[in-house]
Coordinates of C-alpha atoms in Angstrom, one line a residue:
Chain V
X830 CA -51.4 -28.6 19.2
X831 CA -49.2 -31.1 18.2
X832 CA -51.8 -32.1 15.4
X833 CA -51.8 -28.5 14.3
X834 CA -48.1 -28.1 14.1
X835 CA -47.8 -31.0 11.7
X836 CA -50.5 -29.6 9.5
X837 CA -49.2 -26.2 9.2
X838 CA -46.7 -26.7 6.5
X839 CA -49.4 -29.0 4.5
X840 CA -51.9 -26.4 4.5
X841 CA -49.4 -23.6 3.7
X842 CA -48.4 -25.8 0.8
X843 CA -52.1 -26.4 -0.2
X844 CA -52.7 -22.7 -0.1
X845 CA -49.9 -21.9 -2.4
X846 CA -50.8 -24.6 -4.7
X847 CA -54.6 -23.7 -4.7
X848 CA -53.2 -19.8 -5.3
X849 CA -51.3 -21.0 -8.3
X850 CA -54.2 -23.1 -9.8
X851 CA -56.5 -20.0 -9.1
X852 CA -54.3 -17.9 -11.2
X853 CA -54.1 -20.5 -14.0
X854 CA -57.9 -20.7 -14.1
X855 CA -58.4 -16.9 -14.2
X856 CA -55.6 -16.2 -16.7
X857 CA -57.0 -17.0 -19.9
X858 CA -60.2 -14.8 -19.1
X859 CA -58.0 -12.1 -17.8
X860 CA -55.8 -11.9 -20.8
X861 CA -58.8 -12.0 -23.2
X862 CA -60.6 -9.0 -21.1
X863 CA -57.6 -7.0 -21.3
X864 CA -56.6 -7.7 -24.9
X865 CA -60.1 -7.5 -26.3
X866 CA -62.0 -5.2 -24.1
X867 CA -59.4 -2.9 -22.2
X868 CA -56.8 -2.3 -24.7
X869 CA -59.2 -1.3 -27.5
X870 CA -60.7 1.3 -25.1
X871 CA -57.3 2.8 -24.8
X872 CA -56.5 2.6 -28.4
X873 CA -59.7 4.5 -29.1
X874 CA -58.8 7.0 -26.5
X875 CA -55.2 7.7 -28.1
X876 CA -56.2 7.4 -31.7
X877 CA -59.0 10.1 -31.0
X878 CA -56.2 12.6 -30.6
X879 CA -54.6 11.7 -33.9
X880 CA -55.1 11.7 -37.8
X881 CA -54.3 8.1 -38.2
X882 CA -55.6 6.0 -41.2
X883 CA -55.2 2.3 -42.0
X884 CA -52.3 1.8 -44.2
X885 CA -50.4 4.9 -43.1
X886 CA -47.1 3.9 -41.1
X887 CA -47.0 7.2 -39.2
X888 CA -49.6 9.4 -37.7
X889 CA -49.7 13.0 -36.5
X890 CA -51.0 14.3 -33.2
X891 CA -53.9 16.7 -33.7
X892 CA -54.7 17.3 -30.2
X893 CA -58.4 17.7 -29.6
X894 CA -59.1 18.8 -33.1
X895 CA -61.4 15.7 -33.8
X896 CA -63.5 16.6 -30.7
X897 CA -63.7 20.2 -32.0
X898 CA -65.1 19.1 -35.2
X899 CA -67.6 16.6 -33.7
X900 CA -69.0 19.9 -31.6
X901 CA -68.8 22.3 -34.5
X902 CA -69.7 20.5 -37.6
X903 CA -73.4 20.2 -38.6
X904 CA -73.1 16.9 -39.8
X905 CA -72.2 15.8 -36.1
X906 CA -74.8 18.1 -34.9
X907 CA -77.5 16.1 -36.9
X908 CA -75.7 12.6 -35.7
X909 CA -76.4 13.8 -31.9
X910 CA -79.8 15.1 -33.0
X911 CA -80.5 11.8 -34.6
X912 CA -79.2 9.6 -31.7
X913 CA -80.9 11.5 -28.8
X914 CA -84.0 11.8 -30.7
X915 CA -84.0 8.1 -30.8
X916 CA -83.1 7.3 -27.5
X917 CA -85.4 9.8 -26.0
X918 CA -88.3 8.3 -28.1
X919 CA -87.6 4.7 -27.8
X920 CA -86.7 4.2 -24.2
X921 CA -89.8 5.8 -22.7
X922 CA -92.3 4.2 -25.1
X923 CA -90.6 0.8 -25.2
X924 CA -90.6 0.7 -21.4
X925 CA -94.0 2.2 -21.1
X926 CA -95.6 -0.4 -23.6
X927 CA -93.7 -3.0 -22.0
X928 CA -95.0 -2.4 -18.5
X929 CA -98.3 -1.8 -19.8
X930 CA -98.4 -5.1 -21.7
X931 CA -97.1 -6.8 -18.5
X932 CA -99.8 -5.4 -16.4
X933 CA -102.7 -6.4 -18.8
X934 CA -101.3 -10.0 -19.3
X935 CA -100.7 -10.4 -15.7
X936 CA -104.3 -9.8 -14.6
X937 CA -105.7 -12.0 -17.1
X938 CA -104.3 -15.7 -16.1
X939 CA -103.1 -18.5 -18.3
X940 CA -104.7 -17.0 -21.7
X941 CA -102.4 -14.1 -21.5
X942 CA -99.6 -16.3 -22.3
X943 CA -100.7 -16.3 -25.9
X944 CA -99.8 -12.3 -26.0
X945 CA -96.6 -12.9 -24.2
X946 CA -95.5 -15.4 -27.0
X947 CA -96.5 -13.1 -29.9
X948 CA -95.1 -9.8 -28.4
X949 CA -91.7 -11.7 -27.7
X950 CA -91.4 -12.7 -31.4
X951 CA -89.7 -9.6 -32.7
X952 CA -87.0 -10.0 -29.8
X953 CA -86.0 -13.5 -31.3
X954 CA -86.2 -12.4 -34.9
X955 CA -83.2 -11.3 -36.9
X956 CA -83.6 -7.5 -36.8
X957 CA -82.1 -7.2 -40.3
X958 CA -84.5 -9.6 -41.9
X959 CA -87.3 -7.7 -40.4
X960 CA -86.0 -4.4 -41.1
X961 CA -86.3 -5.6 -44.8
X962 CA -89.8 -7.0 -44.2
X963 CA -90.8 -3.3 -42.9
X964 CA -89.3 -1.8 -45.7
X965 CA -91.7 -3.6 -47.7
X966 CA -94.7 -2.7 -45.6
X967 CA -93.6 0.8 -45.9
X968 CA -93.4 0.8 -49.7
X969 CA -95.0 4.0 -50.9
X970 CA -97.2 2.4 -53.6
X971 CA -97.4 -1.2 -53.0
X972 CA -96.5 -1.3 -49.0
X973 CA -99.2 -3.0 -46.9
X974 CA -99.2 0.4 -44.7
X975 CA -100.3 2.9 -47.4
X976 CA -102.5 0.2 -48.7
X977 CA -104.2 -0.1 -45.3
X978 CA -104.4 3.8 -45.1
X979 CA -105.9 4.0 -48.7
X980 CA -108.7 1.8 -47.5
X981 CA -110.0 4.7 -45.2
X982 CA -110.6 6.9 -48.0
X983 CA -114.0 7.9 -48.8
X984 CA -115.1 6.5 -45.3
X985 CA -115.9 8.5 -42.2
X986 CA -112.3 8.1 -41.1
X987 CA -111.4 11.0 -43.5
X988 CA -112.2 13.6 -40.8
X989 CA -108.7 12.9 -39.5
X990 CA -106.5 15.7 -41.1
X991 CA -103.8 13.2 -41.7
X992 CA -105.8 10.8 -43.7
X993 CA -107.7 13.6 -45.5
X994 CA -104.4 15.0 -46.9
X995 CA -103.2 11.4 -47.7
X996 CA -106.3 10.9 -49.9
X997 CA -106.3 14.1 -51.3
X998 CA -102.7 14.2 -52.4
X999 CA -100.8 11.1 -51.5
X1000 CA -99.7 9.0 -48.4
X1001 CA -96.2 9.7 -47.1
X1002 CA -93.0 8.3 -48.5
X1003 CA -91.9 7.1 -44.8
X1004 CA -88.5 6.1 -45.5
X1005 CA -87.6 8.6 -48.2
X1006 CA -89.2 11.4 -46.1
X1007 CA -86.8 13.4 -43.9
X1008 CA -89.7 14.3 -41.6
X1009 CA -91.0 10.7 -41.1
X1010 CA -87.6 8.7 -41.4
X1011 CA -86.5 9.1 -38.0
X1012 CA -89.9 8.2 -36.5
X1013 CA -90.3 5.2 -38.6
X1014 CA -86.7 4.0 -37.1
X1015 CA -88.2 4.9 -33.5
X1016 CA -91.3 2.8 -34.2
X1017 CA -89.4 -0.2 -35.3
X1018 CA -87.1 0.1 -32.3
X1019 CA -90.1 0.1 -30.2
X1020 CA -92.0 -2.8 -32.1
X1021 CA -88.7 -4.9 -31.7
X1022 CA -87.9 -4.0 -27.9
X1023 CA -90.9 -3.7 -25.8
X1024 CA -91.4 -7.5 -25.6
X1025 CA -88.1 -7.7 -24.1
X1026 CA -89.1 -5.2 -21.5
X1027 CA -92.4 -7.0 -20.8
X1028 CA -91.0 -10.3 -19.8
X1029 CA -88.6 -8.3 -17.5
X1030 CA -91.6 -6.8 -16.0
X1031 CA -93.7 -10.0 -15.8
X1032 CA -90.8 -11.3 -13.9
X1033 CA -90.6 -8.4 -11.6
X1034 CA -94.9 -8.7 -11.2
X1035 CA -94.3 -12.3 -9.8
X1036 CA -92.6 -10.9 -6.7
X1037 CA -95.1 -8.5 -5.7
X1038 CA -97.1 -10.0 -3.0
X1039 CA -100.9 -10.3 -3.0
X1040 CA -101.0 -9.2 0.6
X1041 CA -99.6 -5.9 -0.4
X1042 CA -102.7 -5.1 -2.3
X1043 CA -104.9 -6.0 0.4
X1044 CA -103.1 -4.0 3.0
X1045 CA -103.3 -0.9 0.6
X1046 CA -107.0 -1.5 0.3
X1047 CA -107.3 -1.6 4.0
X1048 CA -105.4 1.8 4.2
X1049 CA -108.0 3.2 1.7
X1050 CA -106.7 2.6 -1.7
X1051 CA -110.0 2.0 -3.5
X1052 CA -109.2 2.3 -7.3
X1053 CA -106.9 0.1 -9.4
X1054 CA -104.8 3.2 -10.2
X1055 CA -104.2 3.7 -6.4
X1056 CA -103.0 0.1 -6.0
X1057 CA -100.8 0.5 -8.8
X1058 CA -99.3 3.8 -7.5
X1059 CA -99.1 2.6 -3.9
X1060 CA -98.0 -1.3 -4.4
X1061 CA -96.8 -2.1 -7.8
X1062 CA -95.1 0.7 -9.0
X1063 CA -92.6 1.1 -5.9
X1064 CA -92.2 -2.7 -5.9
X1065 CA -91.2 -2.6 -9.5
X1066 CA -88.5 0.0 -8.7
X1067 CA -85.5 -2.1 -9.2
X1068 CA -86.9 -3.7 -12.4
X1069 CA -87.6 -0.2 -13.8
X1070 CA -84.2 1.0 -13.1
X1071 CA -82.6 -2.1 -15.0
X1072 CA -85.1 -2.1 -17.9
X1073 CA -84.5 1.7 -18.6
X1074 CA -80.9 1.3 -18.3
X1075 CA -80.6 -1.6 -20.7
X1076 CA -83.2 -0.1 -23.2
X1077 CA -80.8 3.1 -23.4
X1078 CA -77.9 1.0 -23.9
X1079 CA -79.6 -0.7 -26.6
X1080 CA -81.2 2.4 -28.1
X1081 CA -77.6 3.9 -28.2
X1082 CA -76.6 0.8 -30.5
X1083 CA -79.2 1.1 -33.1
X1084 CA -77.6 0.4 -36.5
X1085 CA -79.3 -2.7 -38.5
X1086 CA -82.4 -0.8 -39.3
X1087 CA -80.6 2.3 -40.5
X1088 CA -77.9 0.5 -42.4
X1089 CA -80.7 -1.8 -44.2
X1090 CA -82.7 1.3 -45.2
X1091 CA -79.9 3.6 -46.3
X1092 CA -76.6 2.1 -47.2
X1093 CA -75.2 5.4 -47.9
X1094 CA -75.2 8.5 -45.7
X1095 CA -77.8 7.9 -43.0
X1096 CA -81.1 8.9 -44.4
X1097 CA -82.8 11.5 -46.1
X1098 CA -81.0 14.8 -45.1
X1099 CA -78.9 12.8 -42.7
X1100 CA -82.1 12.7 -40.2
X1101 CA -81.2 9.1 -39.1
X1102 CA -77.4 9.7 -39.0
X1103 CA -77.1 7.8 -35.4
X1104 CA -73.7 7.5 -33.7
X1105 CA -73.2 3.8 -34.5
X1106 CA -73.8 4.4 -38.1
X1107 CA -71.3 7.3 -38.0
X1108 CA -68.7 5.2 -36.4
X1109 CA -69.1 2.8 -39.2
X1110 CA -69.0 5.2 -42.0
X1111 CA -66.3 7.6 -40.9
X1112 CA -63.9 4.8 -39.3
X1113 CA -64.5 1.9 -41.3
X1114 CA -65.7 2.9 -44.7
X1115 CA -63.9 6.3 -45.2
X1116 CA -60.8 5.1 -42.9
X1117 CA -61.1 8.6 -40.9
X1118 CA -59.8 6.5 -37.9
X1119 CA -59.2 9.8 -35.7
X1120 CA -62.8 11.1 -35.9
X1121 CA -64.2 7.5 -35.6
X1122 CA -62.1 7.0 -32.4
X1123 CA -63.6 10.4 -31.1
X1124 CA -67.2 9.4 -31.7
X1125 CA -66.3 5.9 -30.2
X1126 CA -65.1 7.6 -26.9
X1127 CA -68.0 9.7 -26.6
X1128 CA -70.3 6.6 -27.1
X1129 CA -68.3 4.9 -24.5
X1130 CA -68.8 7.8 -22.0
X1131 CA -72.5 7.8 -22.5
X1132 CA -73.0 4.3 -22.1
X1133 CA -70.7 4.1 -18.9
X1134 CA -72.3 6.9 -17.5
X1135 CA -75.8 5.5 -17.8
X1136 CA -74.6 2.0 -16.3
X1137 CA -73.0 4.0 -13.3
X1138 CA -76.0 5.6 -12.7
X1139 CA -78.1 2.6 -12.7
X1140 CA -75.7 1.0 -10.2
X1141 CA -75.8 3.7 -8.0
X1142 CA -79.5 3.6 -8.1
X1143 CA -79.5 0.0 -7.4
X1144 CA -76.9 0.2 -4.6
X1145 CA -79.1 2.8 -3.0
X1146 CA -82.3 0.7 -3.3
X1147 CA -84.2 3.7 -4.7
X1148 CA -87.8 3.1 -4.8
X1149 CA -89.2 6.1 -6.6
Chain Q
X509 CA -116.1 -10.1 -18.3
X510 CA -116.4 -6.7 -20.2
X511 CA -113.4 -5.6 -18.4
X512 CA -111.5 -8.4 -19.6
X513 CA -113.0 -7.5 -23.1
X514 CA -111.3 -4.1 -23.4
X515 CA -108.1 -5.8 -22.0
X516 CA -108.1 -8.4 -24.9
X517 CA -109.0 -5.7 -27.5
X518 CA -105.9 -3.6 -26.6
X519 CA -103.6 -6.6 -26.6
X520 CA -105.1 -8.1 -30.0
X521 CA -104.4 -4.7 -31.5
X522 CA -100.9 -4.7 -30.2
X523 CA -100.4 -8.3 -31.3
X524 CA -101.8 -7.3 -35.1
X525 CA -99.2 -4.5 -35.4
X526 CA -96.3 -7.1 -33.8
X527 CA -97.3 -10.0 -36.4
X528 CA -97.8 -7.7 -39.5
X529 CA -94.3 -7.9 -40.9
X530 CA -94.2 -11.5 -40.1
X531 CA -97.3 -12.1 -41.7
X532 CA -96.3 -10.1 -44.9
X533 CA -92.8 -11.9 -44.9
X534 CA -94.1 -15.1 -45.1
X535 CA -97.0 -14.3 -47.2
X536 CA -94.7 -12.5 -49.9
X537 CA -92.4 -15.6 -49.8
X538 CA -95.5 -17.7 -51.0
X539 CA -96.5 -15.2 -53.9
X540 CA -95.6 -14.4 -57.6
X541 CA -94.3 -11.1 -58.6
X542 CA -97.4 -10.1 -60.3
X543 CA -99.4 -11.0 -57.0
X544 CA -97.2 -8.9 -54.9
X545 CA -97.1 -6.0 -57.3
X546 CA -100.9 -5.8 -57.4
X547 CA -101.4 -6.8 -53.7
X548 CA -103.8 -9.8 -54.4
X549 CA -104.0 -13.3 -53.5
X550 CA -104.5 -13.3 -49.7
X551 CA -102.0 -14.9 -47.7
X552 CA -101.0 -18.0 -49.7
X553 CA -101.4 -16.5 -53.2
X554 CA -103.1 -18.2 -55.8
X555 CA -100.3 -20.6 -56.5
X556 CA -100.9 -20.4 -60.2
X557 CA -98.2 -21.8 -62.4
X558 CA -95.9 -19.1 -63.5
X559 CA -92.9 -19.1 -65.8
X560 CA -89.4 -18.3 -64.8
X561 CA -88.2 -15.6 -67.3
X562 CA -84.7 -16.4 -66.5
X563 CA -84.8 -20.0 -66.8
X564 CA -86.5 -19.6 -70.2
X565 CA -83.9 -17.3 -71.4
X566 CA -81.0 -19.6 -70.3
X567 CA -82.5 -22.0 -72.3
X568 CA -83.1 -20.0 -75.6
X569 CA -82.0 -22.5 -78.3
X570 CA -79.3 -21.6 -80.4
X571 CA -78.3 -23.1 -84.1
X572 CA -76.7 -26.2 -82.6
X573 CA -79.6 -26.9 -80.2
X574 CA -82.0 -26.8 -83.3
X575 CA -79.6 -28.9 -85.3
X576 CA -79.6 -31.8 -82.6
X577 CA -83.3 -31.5 -82.1
X578 CA -84.0 -31.9 -85.9
X579 CA -84.3 -35.7 -85.8
X580 CA -87.1 -35.3 -83.2
X581 CA -89.0 -33.0 -85.5
X582 CA -89.0 -34.6 -89.0
X583 CA -90.4 -32.6 -92.0
X584 CA -90.3 -29.3 -90.1
X585 CA -88.4 -26.1 -90.8
X586 CA -85.9 -24.6 -88.3
X587 CA -87.9 -21.8 -87.5
X588 CA -90.9 -24.4 -86.4
X589 CA -88.1 -26.4 -84.4
X590 CA -86.9 -23.3 -82.7
X591 CA -90.5 -22.5 -81.7
X592 CA -91.0 -26.0 -80.5
X593 CA -88.1 -25.9 -78.2
X594 CA -88.9 -22.6 -76.8
X595 CA -92.4 -23.9 -76.1
X596 CA -90.8 -26.8 -74.3
X597 CA -88.5 -24.5 -72.5
X598 CA -91.3 -22.4 -71.2
X599 CA -93.0 -25.9 -70.2
X600 CA -90.3 -26.9 -68.2
X601 CA -89.6 -23.6 -66.7
X602 CA -93.1 -23.4 -65.0
X603 CA -93.6 -23.8 -61.5
X604 CA -95.7 -22.9 -58.4
X605 CA -94.6 -19.5 -56.9
X606 CA -94.0 -20.7 -53.7
X607 CA -91.4 -23.4 -55.4
X608 CA -90.1 -20.7 -57.5
X609 CA -89.4 -18.2 -54.5
X610 CA -87.7 -20.9 -52.1
X611 CA -85.4 -22.7 -55.0
X612 CA -84.5 -19.2 -55.7
X613 CA -83.5 -18.5 -52.2
X614 CA -81.2 -21.5 -52.3
X615 CA -79.8 -21.1 -55.6
X616 CA -79.3 -17.3 -56.3
X617 CA -77.1 -17.1 -53.5
X618 CA -75.3 -20.0 -51.6
X619 CA -77.9 -19.7 -48.5
X620 CA -76.7 -22.9 -47.3
X621 CA -73.4 -21.8 -47.1
X622 CA -74.5 -19.0 -45.1
X623 CA -76.5 -20.9 -42.8
X624 CA -73.7 -23.2 -42.3
X625 CA -71.4 -20.2 -41.5
X626 CA -73.9 -19.1 -39.0
X627 CA -74.0 -22.3 -37.3
X628 CA -70.1 -22.4 -37.3
X629 CA -69.7 -19.1 -35.8
X630 CA -72.4 -19.1 -33.3
X631 CA -71.2 -22.5 -32.0
X632 CA -67.5 -21.7 -31.8
X633 CA -68.3 -18.3 -29.8
X634 CA -70.3 -20.2 -27.5
X635 CA -67.9 -23.1 -26.7
X636 CA -65.0 -20.9 -26.5
X637 CA -67.0 -18.5 -24.1
X638 CA -67.6 -21.6 -21.7
X639 CA -64.2 -22.8 -21.8
X640 CA -62.9 -19.4 -21.1
X641 CA -65.6 -18.3 -18.4
X642 CA -66.2 -21.4 -16.5
X643 CA -62.7 -21.9 -14.9
X644 CA -62.5 -18.1 -14.2
X645 CA -66.0 -18.1 -12.6
X646 CA -65.1 -21.0 -10.3
X647 CA -61.7 -19.5 -9.3
X648 CA -63.6 -16.3 -8.5
X649 CA -66.3 -17.8 -6.3
X650 CA -64.8 -20.6 -4.7
X651 CA -60.9 -20.1 -4.6
X652 CA -59.1 -17.7 -2.3
X653 CA -56.1 -16.1 -4.0
X654 CA -54.2 -12.9 -3.7
X655 CA -55.6 -10.6 -6.6
X656 CA -59.2 -12.0 -6.6
X657 CA -60.8 -8.7 -5.6
X658 CA -58.8 -6.9 -8.2
X659 CA -59.9 -9.5 -10.9
X660 CA -63.3 -9.3 -10.0
X661 CA -63.3 -5.5 -10.1
X662 CA -62.1 -5.7 -13.7
X663 CA -64.9 -8.1 -14.3
X664 CA -67.2 -5.4 -13.0
X665 CA -65.6 -2.7 -15.1
X666 CA -65.6 -4.5 -18.2
X667 CA -69.3 -5.1 -18.0
X668 CA -69.7 -1.7 -18.9
X669 CA -68.2 -1.8 -22.3
X670 CA -70.5 -3.0 -25.0
X671 CA -68.3 -4.8 -27.7
X672 CA -70.2 -3.1 -30.4
X673 CA -68.9 0.2 -29.2
X674 CA -65.4 -0.7 -29.4
X675 CA -65.9 -2.2 -32.9
X676 CA -63.4 0.6 -34.5
X677 CA -60.3 -0.3 -32.4
X678 CA -60.9 -3.8 -32.5
X679 CA -61.3 -3.7 -36.3
X680 CA -57.7 -2.0 -36.5
X681 CA -56.3 -4.5 -34.2
X682 CA -57.6 -7.3 -36.4
X683 CA -56.5 -5.5 -39.5
X684 CA -52.9 -5.0 -38.3
X685 CA -52.6 -8.8 -37.7
X686 CA -54.3 -9.6 -41.0
X687 CA -57.4 -11.2 -39.7
X688 CA -60.0 -9.6 -41.3
X689 CA -62.1 -11.7 -43.6
X690 CA -61.5 -14.9 -41.6
X691 CA -63.6 -17.0 -39.3
X692 CA -61.3 -15.9 -36.5
X693 CA -62.4 -12.3 -36.9
X694 CA -65.8 -13.1 -36.7
X695 CA -65.3 -15.1 -33.5
X696 CA -62.4 -13.3 -31.6
X697 CA -64.1 -10.4 -30.3
X698 CA -66.8 -12.6 -28.6
X699 CA -64.3 -15.2 -27.0
X700 CA -64.6 -13.3 -23.6
X701 CA -68.0 -12.9 -22.2
X702 CA -67.6 -10.8 -19.2
X703 CA -71.3 -11.3 -18.6
X704 CA -70.9 -15.2 -18.8
X705 CA -68.2 -15.0 -16.2
X706 CA -70.3 -12.7 -13.7
X707 CA -73.4 -15.0 -14.2
X708 CA -71.5 -18.2 -13.7
X709 CA -69.7 -16.8 -10.6
X710 CA -73.1 -15.6 -9.1
X711 CA -74.3 -19.3 -9.8
X712 CA -71.3 -21.1 -8.4
X713 CA -71.5 -19.0 -5.2
X714 CA -74.7 -21.1 -4.2
X715 CA -72.9 -24.4 -4.9
X716 CA -72.1 -25.6 -1.5
X717 CA -68.5 -26.1 -0.5
X718 CA -68.7 -29.4 0.9
X719 CA -69.5 -30.7 -2.8
X720 CA -65.8 -29.4 -3.7
X721 CA -64.0 -30.5 -0.7
X722 CA -65.5 -34.0 -1.1
X723 CA -64.1 -34.0 -4.7
X724 CA -60.8 -33.0 -3.5
X725 CA -60.7 -35.6 -1.1
X726 CA -61.4 -38.0 -4.0
X727 CA -58.2 -36.8 -5.3
X728 CA -59.5 -34.5 -8.2
X729 CA -57.4 -31.7 -9.5
X730 CA -59.1 -28.1 -9.7
X731 CA -59.5 -28.4 -13.2
X732 CA -61.2 -31.5 -13.1
X733 CA -63.5 -30.2 -10.2
X734 CA -64.6 -27.5 -13.0
X735 CA -65.6 -29.8 -15.7
X736 CA -66.8 -32.7 -13.9
X737 CA -68.2 -31.3 -10.7
X738 CA -69.1 -27.5 -11.3
X739 CA -70.3 -27.9 -14.9
X740 CA -72.9 -30.5 -14.3
X741 CA -74.5 -28.4 -11.6
X742 CA -74.3 -25.5 -13.7
X743 CA -76.6 -27.0 -16.4
X744 CA -79.6 -24.8 -16.1
X745 CA -77.8 -21.6 -15.9
X746 CA -75.6 -22.8 -18.7
X747 CA -78.6 -23.6 -20.9
X748 CA -80.1 -20.2 -20.2
X749 CA -76.6 -18.5 -21.2
X750 CA -76.5 -20.6 -24.6
X751 CA -79.6 -19.2 -25.6
X752 CA -78.7 -15.9 -24.8
X753 CA -75.4 -16.2 -26.7
X754 CA -76.7 -18.1 -29.9
X755 CA -79.6 -15.8 -30.2
X756 CA -77.4 -12.7 -30.0
X757 CA -74.9 -14.0 -32.5
X758 CA -77.0 -15.7 -34.9
X759 CA -78.8 -12.3 -35.3
X760 CA -75.8 -10.2 -35.1
X761 CA -75.2 -7.9 -38.2
X762 CA -73.1 -5.2 -37.1
X763 CA -69.7 -6.9 -36.4
X764 CA -69.8 -9.2 -39.5
X765 CA -70.8 -6.3 -41.6
X766 CA -67.4 -4.8 -40.3
X767 CA -65.0 -7.5 -40.7
X768 CA -66.3 -9.5 -43.6
X769 CA -66.3 -7.6 -46.8
X770 CA -66.8 -9.0 -50.1
X771 CA -65.8 -12.8 -49.2
X772 CA -69.1 -14.6 -49.8
X773 CA -67.4 -17.9 -48.3
X774 CA -67.8 -16.2 -44.8
X775 CA -71.1 -14.5 -45.0
X776 CA -73.2 -15.2 -42.1
X777 CA -77.1 -15.4 -42.8
X778 CA -77.8 -11.4 -42.3
X779 CA -74.8 -10.8 -44.5
X780 CA -76.3 -13.0 -47.2
X781 CA -79.8 -11.5 -46.9
X782 CA -78.3 -8.0 -47.1
X783 CA -76.2 -8.8 -50.2
X784 CA -79.6 -10.3 -51.8
X785 CA -81.2 -7.0 -51.0
X786 CA -78.4 -5.0 -52.7
X787 CA -78.6 -7.2 -55.9
X788 CA -82.5 -6.8 -56.1
X789 CA -83.9 -5.5 -59.1
X790 CA -87.2 -5.2 -57.5
X791 CA -89.1 -8.7 -59.2
X792 CA -87.0 -10.4 -56.5
X793 CA -89.3 -9.6 -53.5
X794 CA -90.6 -13.1 -53.3
X795 CA -87.4 -14.8 -53.3
X796 CA -85.8 -12.3 -50.9
X797 CA -88.6 -12.8 -48.4
X798 CA -88.2 -16.5 -48.8
X799 CA -84.4 -15.9 -47.9
X800 CA -85.7 -13.9 -44.9
X801 CA -88.0 -16.6 -43.6
X802 CA -85.4 -19.1 -43.8
X803 CA -83.1 -17.2 -41.7
X804 CA -85.6 -16.0 -39.0
X805 CA -87.3 -19.6 -39.0
X806 CA -85.0 -21.7 -36.8
X807 CA -84.8 -19.4 -33.8
X808 CA -88.6 -18.5 -33.8
X809 CA -89.2 -22.4 -34.0
X810 CA -86.9 -23.3 -31.1
X811 CA -88.5 -20.4 -29.2
X812 CA -91.8 -21.7 -29.8
X813 CA -90.9 -25.2 -28.8
X814 CA -89.1 -24.1 -25.7
X815 CA -90.7 -20.7 -24.8
X816 CA -90.0 -20.8 -21.2
X817 CA -86.4 -21.6 -21.6
X818 CA -86.0 -18.9 -24.1
X819 CA -87.5 -16.2 -22.1
X820 CA -85.4 -17.3 -19.4
X821 CA -82.4 -17.2 -21.2
X822 CA -83.0 -13.8 -22.9
X823 CA -84.2 -12.0 -19.8
X824 CA -81.1 -13.6 -17.9
X825 CA -79.2 -10.2 -18.1
X826 CA -82.1 -9.0 -15.7
X827 CA -81.4 -11.6 -13.1
X828 CA -78.3 -9.4 -11.6

């Protein structure tokens, strides 16, 4: 008891000291978090109800007018269509291809590492540079894509309607064609992103125990498909939740390719006018901060909603 | 074996599509404009001597040149001397396409400066991120203090906010304090990495308390513990985070595009490439692809050398 009593003041002192140091250690991070992440969210929220523009000293409250415009004007309708088309196309394809590649590579041992390396290259490469490379590939007359397609002219492959039309008249302009532009953007998105999903799935696959497959076989799972359905897919549940969320968030943020291909206006007939580009064009280039902020707020709502669903799924440990 | 064969066929088909733009980028950076237009020359091009028209034009002799050159060509008319000088210029301006493309890449635009900017920006971002995040992560993981839970829930909330999404309010704030078009503007929004704090906290949780207690016994202050005890134990996690951070910011195009307008001295590599593209008159495909190759190469080479580390670093976000 004696010892305890003599110690108590010291312990209390040590605890307040630790308390204070702890705050000193967290303070810089806390301040920056508030200043750089939280304050801007609040500012965007406030400005989205005003007609503010940089250079003006004052602004007027305009109520929900900016949001009204987002949901009534045809330009923004195109923006939502382009964004969702992109997300809904790129996410399933890049997740599916990532999973497929991971399963194939996982089943073939060391030699599969070569493919892993190759598929991961686009993840590392500067997207803007690769976008410019793709632009040359897709050049209507001297691009590699149309040149390759032309080689099929006069061969049996011409029974495919697409090639037949192309040979008879001309092959698509790709980036200049409003029917193709958004799909080309989607394609590049998948091309760039599926390698990332693949390595996440490969990491997930290493945690699937071999015994589980034997157990499933005992239970009558004969085909590879049954093994996949009963063992692999459920075991990959948490990975899938994560991969889908992060793919969605990345897909929402598509910008580099679109700005590189169409510096003005978001593609033929605004068919690739995605949200990030709209924020950039309206808010920064045209100084229409109110409308830009409204898009920012909607964007944040989408992204936060997605992440919250992910956390909810992870916490419930859902294995679907 | 036959089953593996179709697997390989599928994977090789995918690999061809993945590699195609890289192949084209590097190949174009070797070829002369004529070869690019006509699509000849295989991968390396024929590397025939070509004449740099612009260089010849620059050396177009005027009256003074002819006069100064007169002693070298005795007994000739001005016209003949002029022709001889032009012929000399053409001879001097001949070079292999590969040399032409790469010298143009570095001389048409200050590419070295851009690369240096890229290094400065990515390095400062990473260093500041560490200086801010490590102490906070240590405090959150190992020190008991009032408000710890609150700070940690702010961290968890901030994980929901992608910095690109709040680019507009951040831009307004920077413009208000007059920081646009500075190095600070390129670095500031990234100084706080909530993800880094979260990651390092998770890592520090696994460090045994005894290690810290022993350091305290030795009379070390908390800050000294962070840098001299915790940092060395965290090297693997830190390395992975470094790769994650450097790749993201070397390749980033959206944020530099917003805060740097016109001032070439601050251009990061992607911005430089973008400007190059804007200037392009069509005959500059070769040099542009050379620039793209130069920008993409450092990370790709580093990746090929230390693949395992890179994949670890990039997929770090999947370890949550």
